[in-house]
Amino acid sequence: MTESVLSGDDVTWTDPTCPVARTLDLVGDRWSLLIVRDAMDGARAFTDFRQRTGIARNVLTDRLRRLVERGILDRETAASGRRQLYTLTQAGRDLFTVVVALRQWGERHAFASGESHSILVDQRGDPLPELRPTSSRGAIVDLDGTSVRKDY
């Protein structure tokens, strides 16, 4: 298991024993995930995030603060001393698979057939293959092949 991002003192957990619910409590609103997405695409400054998302200044300020407090982003002062720069922490970088899964779901379900959209490509320019969960033996699993074990 990895080190937790939070002590839990500053968050009211929706479902304290569910990792999905806790993750959504930390980064589940649309603006937070779009900020994380943009940080993955190289945004670092307040103005970068604002221009890419169109988010209101006060909402962006709040989300950046929360993402820093929750260990998703690091904040540092730029060399000029005039602005703050944001970078993903390891916990933030670990959201890459989540963002890819959301993107791939959106490619399948949020666009009409033939409708234009962006695609995520690897270093060779090839689209990423569909993410598929696998069992401990490497076999692809789906909803019918898994279950949730409580008390792990």
mmCIF file of C-alpha atoms in Angstrom:
data_model
loop_
_atom_site.group_PDB
_atom_site.id
_atom_site.type_symbol
_atom_site.label_atom_id
_atom_site.label_comp_id
_atom_site.label_asym_id
_atom_site.label_seq_id
_atom_site.Cartn_x
_atom_site.Cartn_y
_atom_site.Cartn_z
ATOM 1 C CA MET A 1 0.000 0.000 0.000
ATOM 2 C CA THR A 2 1.162 3.564 -0.668
ATOM 3 C CA GLU A 3 1.323 6.500 1.710
ATOM 4 C CA SER A 4 -1.960 8.363 2.086
ATOM 5 C CA VAL A 5 -2.382 11.844 0.658
ATOM 6 C CA LEU A 6 -4.376 13.120 3.618
ATOM 7 C CA SER A 7 -4.774 12.536 7.270
ATOM 8 C CA GLY A 8 -8.510 12.806 6.700
ATOM 9 C CA ASP A 9 -8.966 15.588 9.257
ATOM 10 C CA ASP A 10 -9.925 18.215 6.678
ATOM 11 C CA VAL A 11 -12.260 16.069 4.545
ATOM 12 C CA THR A 12 -15.688 14.701 5.322
ATOM 13 C CA TRP A 13 -15.674 11.294 3.682
ATOM 14 C CA THR A 14 -18.820 10.347 1.758
ATOM 15 C CA ASP A 15 -18.145 6.639 2.380
ATOM 16 C CA PRO A 16 -15.097 6.257 4.662
ATOM 17 C CA THR A 17 -14.289 2.654 3.684
ATOM 18 C CA CYS A 18 -14.657 2.979 -0.109
ATOM 19 C CA PRO A 19 -11.565 3.955 -2.151
ATOM 20 C CA VAL A 20 -13.756 5.169 -5.057
ATOM 21 C CA ALA A 21 -15.773 7.471 -2.795
ATOM 22 C CA ARG A 22 -12.632 8.802 -1.093
ATOM 23 C CA THR A 23 -11.001 9.506 -4.452
ATOM 24 C CA LEU A 24 -14.088 11.394 -5.592
ATOM 25 C CA ASP A 25 -14.087 13.331 -2.318
ATOM 26 C CA LEU A 26 -10.506 14.413 -3.113
ATOM 27 C CA VAL A 27 -10.619 15.108 -6.865
ATOM 28 C CA GLY A 28 -14.119 14.267 -8.045
ATOM 29 C CA ASP A 29 -15.470 17.620 -9.136
ATOM 30 C CA ARG A 30 -15.162 18.479 -12.805
ATOM 31 C CA TRP A 31 -12.866 21.476 -12.357
ATOM 32 C CA SER A 32 -10.323 19.585 -10.249
ATOM 33 C CA LEU A 33 -10.004 16.809 -12.799
ATOM 34 C CA LEU A 34 -9.718 19.315 -15.654
ATOM 35 C CA ILE A 35 -6.940 21.122 -13.761
ATOM 36 C CA VAL A 36 -5.163 17.778 -13.266
ATOM 37 C CA ARG A 37 -5.658 17.004 -16.980
ATOM 38 C CA ASP A 38 -4.162 20.357 -17.943
ATOM 39 C CA ALA A 39 -1.249 19.939 -15.533
ATOM 40 C CA MET A 40 -0.564 16.626 -17.300
ATOM 41 C CA ASP A 41 -0.555 18.581 -20.581
ATOM 42 C CA GLY A 42 2.018 21.082 -19.267
ATOM 43 C CA ALA A 43 -0.019 23.870 -17.665
ATOM 44 C CA ARG A 44 1.848 25.319 -14.694
ATOM 45 C CA ALA A 45 0.682 28.880 -14.023
ATOM 46 C CA PHE A 46 -2.703 30.223 -12.921
ATOM 47 C CA THR A 47 -3.150 31.905 -16.312
ATOM 48 C CA ASP A 48 -2.423 28.611 -18.118
ATOM 49 C CA PHE A 49 -5.221 26.848 -16.254
ATOM 50 C CA ARG A 50 -7.585 29.796 -16.670
ATOM 51 C CA GLN A 51 -7.032 30.045 -20.434
ATOM 52 C CA ARG A 52 -7.367 26.290 -21.032
ATOM 53 C CA THR A 53 -10.493 25.739 -18.938
ATOM 54 C CA GLY A 54 -12.284 29.111 -18.900
ATOM 55 C CA ILE A 55 -12.883 28.548 -15.178
ATOM 56 C CA ALA A 56 -13.832 31.564 -13.043
ATOM 57 C CA ARG A 57 -10.892 33.065 -11.123
ATOM 58 C CA ASN A 58 -12.398 32.425 -7.685
ATOM 59 C CA VAL A 59 -13.220 28.792 -8.510
ATOM 60 C CA LEU A 60 -9.740 28.212 -9.953
ATOM 61 C CA THR A 61 -8.124 29.754 -6.872
ATOM 62 C CA ASP A 62 -10.165 27.457 -4.623
ATOM 63 C CA ARG A 63 -9.460 24.298 -6.645
ATOM 64 C CA LEU A 64 -5.721 24.968 -6.902
ATOM 65 C CA ARG A 65 -5.578 25.560 -3.128
ATOM 66 C CA ARG A 66 -7.455 22.318 -2.450
ATOM 67 C CA LEU A 67 -5.342 20.282 -4.867
ATOM 68 C CA VAL A 68 -2.196 21.560 -3.123
ATOM 69 C CA GLU A 69 -3.637 20.864 0.348
ATOM 70 C CA ARG A 70 -4.656 17.364 -0.702
ATOM 71 C CA GLY A 71 -1.228 16.492 -2.080
ATOM 72 C CA ILE A 72 -2.174 16.377 -5.765
ATOM 73 C CA LEU A 73 -0.235 19.503 -6.811
ATOM 74 C CA ASP A 74 2.890 21.205 -5.484
ATOM 75 C CA ARG A 75 3.087 24.994 -5.543
ATOM 76 C CA GLU A 76 6.290 26.998 -5.845
ATOM 77 C CA THR A 77 7.122 30.619 -6.535
ATOM 78 C CA ALA A 78 8.483 31.287 -10.032
ATOM 79 C CA ALA A 79 12.054 32.551 -10.356
ATOM 80 C CA SER A 80 10.677 36.032 -11.095
ATOM 81 C CA GLY A 81 8.957 35.958 -7.703
ATOM 82 C CA ARG A 82 5.775 37.284 -9.311
ATOM 83 C CA ARG A 83 3.658 34.179 -9.751
ATOM 84 C CA GLN A 84 2.996 30.704 -8.434
ATOM 85 C CA LEU A 85 3.720 27.591 -10.476
ATOM 86 C CA TYR A 86 1.963 24.257 -9.996
ATOM 87 C CA THR A 87 3.316 20.796 -10.717
ATOM 88 C CA LEU A 88 1.859 17.359 -10.169
ATOM 89 C CA THR A 89 3.040 15.419 -7.139
ATOM 90 C CA GLN A 90 3.466 11.668 -7.438
ATOM 91 C CA ALA A 91 -0.123 11.299 -6.214
ATOM 92 C CA GLY A 92 -1.198 13.674 -8.996
ATOM 93 C CA ARG A 93 0.840 11.774 -11.590
ATOM 94 C CA ASP A 94 -0.818 8.568 -10.383
ATOM 95 C CA LEU A 95 -4.135 10.002 -11.643
ATOM 96 C CA PHE A 96 -2.900 9.548 -15.232
ATOM 97 C CA THR A 97 -4.601 6.173 -15.571
ATOM 98 C CA VAL A 98 -7.843 7.667 -14.223
ATOM 99 C CA VAL A 99 -7.710 10.506 -16.752
ATOM 100 C CA VAL A 100 -6.947 8.053 -19.583
ATOM 101 C CA ALA A 101 -9.880 5.855 -18.507
ATOM 102 C CA LEU A 102 -12.217 8.886 -18.450
ATOM 103 C CA ARG A 103 -10.923 9.974 -21.859
ATOM 104 C CA GLN A 104 -11.445 6.533 -23.370
ATOM 105 C CA TRP A 105 -14.930 6.246 -21.881
ATOM 106 C CA GLY A 106 -15.721 9.657 -23.365
ATOM 107 C CA GLU A 107 -14.388 8.598 -26.776
ATOM 108 C CA ARG A 108 -16.792 5.633 -26.720
ATOM 109 C CA HIS A 109 -19.860 7.257 -25.141
ATOM 110 C CA ALA A 110 -19.745 11.082 -25.279
ATOM 111 C CA PHE A 111 -19.473 11.640 -29.035
ATOM 112 C CA ALA A 112 -21.751 10.825 -31.932
ATOM 113 C CA SER A 113 -20.381 8.410 -34.511
ATOM 114 C CA GLY A 114 -17.872 10.266 -36.688
ATOM 115 C CA GLU A 115 -17.866 13.361 -34.468
ATOM 116 C CA SER A 116 -14.431 14.963 -34.213
ATOM 117 C CA HIS A 117 -12.527 14.824 -30.902
ATOM 118 C CA SER A 118 -8.977 14.866 -29.585
ATOM 119 C CA ILE A 119 -7.095 11.609 -29.081
ATOM 120 C CA LEU A 120 -4.266 10.649 -26.755
ATOM 121 C CA VAL A 121 -1.267 9.216 -28.576
ATOM 122 C CA ASP A 122 1.993 7.610 -27.501
ATOM 123 C CA GLN A 123 5.490 8.864 -28.408
ATOM 124 C CA ARG A 124 5.189 7.298 -31.880
ATOM 125 C CA GLY A 125 1.890 9.088 -32.534
ATOM 126 C CA ASP A 126 -0.222 5.954 -32.204
ATOM 127 C CA PRO A 127 -3.480 6.051 -30.189
ATOM 128 C CA LEU A 128 -3.250 4.293 -26.835
ATOM 129 C CA PRO A 129 -4.956 0.915 -26.722
ATOM 130 C CA GLU A 130 -8.074 0.648 -24.592
ATOM 131 C CA LEU A 131 -7.329 0.248 -20.888
ATOM 132 C CA ARG A 132 -8.554 -3.099 -19.644
ATOM 133 C CA PRO A 133 -8.336 -4.348 -16.041
ATOM 134 C CA THR A 134 -6.516 -7.648 -15.698
ATOM 135 C CA SER A 135 -6.525 -10.355 -13.073
ATOM 136 C CA SER A 136 -3.469 -11.284 -11.030
ATOM 137 C CA ARG A 137 -2.766 -13.864 -13.766
ATOM 138 C CA GLY A 138 -2.965 -11.317 -16.591
ATOM 139 C CA ALA A 139 -6.408 -12.252 -17.947
ATOM 140 C CA ILE A 140 -8.790 -9.432 -18.855
ATOM 141 C CA VAL A 141 -11.580 -9.103 -16.282
ATOM 142 C CA ASP A 142 -14.845 -7.203 -16.287
ATOM 143 C CA LEU A 143 -17.666 -6.426 -13.901
ATOM 144 C CA ASP A 144 -18.777 -10.066 -13.819
ATOM 145 C CA GLY A 145 -15.298 -11.329 -12.943
ATOM 146 C CA THR A 146 -14.611 -9.163 -9.909
ATOM 147 C CA SER A 147 -16.039 -8.472 -6.475
ATOM 148 C CA VAL A 148 -15.326 -6.106 -3.623
ATOM 149 C CA ARG A 149 -13.790 -7.595 -0.504
ATOM 150 C CA LYS A 150 -14.471 -5.491 2.601
ATOM 151 C CA ASP A 151 -11.836 -5.428 5.430
ATOM 152 C CA TYR A 152 -8.648 -5.616 3.331
#
